[in-house]
Each structure stands twice: as structure tokens, then as C-alpha cells.
PDB file of C-alpha atoms in Angstrom:
ATOM      1  CA  MET A 345       0.000   0.000   0.000  1.00  0.00           C
ATOM      2  CA  ILE A 346       1.018   3.574  -0.627  1.00  0.00           C
ATOM      3  CA  PRO A 347       1.424   5.777   2.474  1.00  0.00           C
ATOM      4  CA  ALA A 348      -1.425   8.237   3.105  1.00  0.00           C
ATOM      5  CA  ARG A 349       0.907  11.233   2.829  1.00  0.00           C
ATOM      6  CA  TYR A 350       1.002  10.622  -0.941  1.00  0.00           C
ATOM      7  CA  ALA A 351      -2.787  10.622  -1.334  1.00  0.00           C
ATOM      8  CA  ARG A 352      -2.987  14.100  -2.898  1.00  0.00           C
ATOM      9  CA  ALA A 353      -0.210  13.351  -5.383  1.00  0.00           C
ATOM     10  CA  LEU A 354      -1.770   9.992  -6.286  1.00  0.00           C
ATOM     11  CA  PHE A 355      -5.203  11.582  -6.717  1.00  0.00           C
ATOM     12  CA  SER A 356      -3.644  14.282  -8.921  1.00  0.00           C
ATOM     13  CA  LEU A 357      -1.838  11.683 -11.023  1.00  0.00           C
ATOM     14  CA  ILE A 358      -4.924   9.526 -11.597  1.00  0.00           C
ATOM     15  CA  MET A 359      -7.352  12.418 -12.120  1.00  0.00           C
ATOM     16  CA  SER A 360      -5.031  14.243 -14.504  1.00  0.00           C
ATOM     17  CA  GLY A 361      -4.429  11.042 -16.465  1.00  0.00           C
ATOM     18  CA  LEU A 362      -8.125  10.304 -16.873  1.00  0.00           C
ATOM     19  CA  MET A 363      -9.185  13.860 -17.672  1.00  0.00           C
ATOM     20  CA  SER A 364      -6.355  14.559 -20.101  1.00  0.00           C
ATOM     21  CA  CYS A 365      -7.021  11.232 -21.850  1.00  0.00           C
ATOM     22  CA  VAL A 366     -10.696  12.021 -22.364  1.00  0.00           C
ATOM     23  CA  VAL A 367     -10.166  15.649 -23.365  1.00  0.00           C
ATOM     24  CA  THR A 368      -7.323  14.964 -25.804  1.00  0.00           C
ATOM     25  CA  GLY A 369      -9.308  12.081 -27.302  1.00  0.00           C
ATOM     26  CA  ILE A 370     -12.313  14.305 -27.947  1.00  0.00           C
ATOM     27  CA  ALA A 371     -10.160  17.155 -29.261  1.00  0.00           C
ATOM     28  CA  THR A 372      -8.187  14.835 -31.544  1.00  0.00           C
ATOM     29  CA  VAL A 373     -11.301  13.280 -33.071  1.00  0.00           C
ATOM     30  CA  LYS A 374     -12.860  16.718 -33.530  1.00  0.00           C
ATOM     31  CA  ALA A 375      -9.730  18.078 -35.177  1.00  0.00           C
ATOM     32  CA  ILE A 376      -8.826  15.211 -37.511  1.00  0.00           C
ATOM     33  CA  GLY A 377     -11.757  12.792 -37.376  1.00  0.00           C
ATOM     34  CA  PHE A 378     -11.424   9.020 -37.245  1.00  0.00           C
ATOM     35  CA  GLY A 379      -8.673   7.601 -39.403  1.00  0.00           C
ATOM     36  CA  THR A 380      -5.603   5.440 -39.400  1.00  0.00           C
ATOM     37  CA  SER A 381      -3.525   8.021 -37.539  1.00  0.00           C
ATOM     38  CA  THR A 382      -6.148   8.997 -34.948  1.00  0.00           C
ATOM     39  CA  ALA A 383      -4.960   6.689 -32.164  1.00  0.00           C
ATOM     40  CA  GLY A 384      -1.316   7.665 -32.606  1.00  0.00           C
ATOM     41  CA  ASP A 385      -2.117  11.368 -32.719  1.00  0.00           C
ATOM     42  CA  TRP A 386      -4.320  10.991 -29.643  1.00  0.00           C
ATOM     43  CA  MET A 387      -1.589   9.215 -27.682  1.00  0.00           C
ATOM     44  CA  ALA A 388       0.965  11.856 -28.690  1.00  0.00           C
ATOM     45  CA  SER A 389      -1.381  14.621 -27.528  1.00  0.00           C
ATOM     46  CA  TRP A 390      -2.092  12.758 -24.317  1.00  0.00           C
ATOM     47  CA  ALA A 391       1.607  12.211 -23.576  1.00  0.00           C
ATOM     48  CA  PHE A 392       2.196  15.936 -24.042  1.00  0.00           C
ATOM     49  CA  SER A 393      -0.845  17.019 -21.995  1.00  0.00           C
ATOM     50  CA  TRP A 394      -0.721  14.658 -19.031  1.00  0.00           C
ATOM     51  CA  PRO A 395       2.336  16.170 -17.286  1.00  0.00           C
ATOM     52  CA  ILE A 396       0.841  19.642 -17.702  1.00  0.00           C
ATOM     53  CA  ALA A 397      -2.530  18.536 -16.310  1.00  0.00           C
ATOM     54  CA  PHE A 398      -0.811  16.749 -13.410  1.00  0.00           C
ATOM     55  CA  THR A 399       1.158  19.852 -12.485  1.00  0.00           C
ATOM     56  CA  VAL A 400      -1.909  22.096 -12.687  1.00  0.00           C
ATOM     57  CA  ILE A 401      -4.001  19.786 -10.480  1.00  0.00           C
ATOM     58  CA  LEU A 402      -1.166  19.310  -8.008  1.00  0.00           C
ATOM     59  CA  LEU A 403      -0.520  23.053  -7.706  1.00  0.00           C
ATOM     60  CA  PHE A 404      -4.068  24.436  -7.866  1.00  0.00           C
ATOM     61  CA  GLY A 405      -5.997  21.564  -6.275  1.00  0.00           C
ATOM     62  CA  PRO A 406      -5.670  22.825  -2.687  1.00  0.00           C
ATOM     63  CA  SER A 407      -6.767  26.351  -3.660  1.00  0.00           C
ATOM     64  CA  VAL A 408      -9.751  25.025  -5.578  1.00  0.00           C
ATOM     65  CA  GLN A 409     -10.680  22.806  -2.610  1.00  0.00           C
ATOM     66  CA  ARG A 410     -10.593  25.801  -0.245  1.00  0.00           C
ATOM     67  CA  PHE A 411     -12.735  27.806  -2.681  1.00  0.00           C
ATOM     68  CA  VAL A 412     -15.271  24.983  -2.939  1.00  0.00           C
ATOM     69  CA  ASN A 413     -15.364  24.684   0.852  1.00  0.00           C
ATOM     70  CA  ARG A 414     -16.354  28.351   1.034  1.00  0.00           C
ATOM     71  CA  LEU A 415     -19.135  27.846  -1.512  1.00  0.00           C
ATOM     72  CA  VAL A 416     -20.856  24.963   0.239  1.00  0.00           C
ATOM     73  CA  ARG A 417     -22.418  24.768   3.677  1.00  0.00           C
ATOM     74  CA  PRO A 418     -21.507  21.981   6.068  1.00  0.00           C
ATOM     75  CA  GLN A 419     -23.778  18.974   6.317  1.00  0.00           C
ATOM     76  CA  ASP A 420     -25.866  18.598   9.476  1.00  0.00           C
TER      77      ASP A 420
END
């Protein structure tokens, strides 16, 4: 098992991977359509985007969480 102190980094890694995969897939298909090079172009875009998405989530995640906490009221 992974120690709990790495939970935020692990969440950021998984969430950024999933979101960047979906978004680059949609953007790639919209830009070039389905064809023989679609999968390769998608994977290239994903490989480029994932580290950026990971960094953004890792850096801005705590600020966004604090902002969300201010927008919602506590449960009873």
C-alpha cells in the first residue's frame, strides 16, 4: 500500500491522467476525425498534456478545494 501522505499526489496523477485522456481524445477526433492516424495522434497529444494537467491539479488543487469549501455549507 502507498502511504497516506502521498494521497494528494496519487489523486492528482490519476485524475489528470483520466481527464487529459478524455479531453485529448475528444479534441483529436474533432480536429482530424477518425482515421488510421487517430490513435497515434491521440496518444501523442495525451503524452504531451498529461504532465501539464498533473502539475496544474497538483498546484491548484488545494486552492480550488478551499474555494469549494467556502461555496458549500456543512452537512448537518
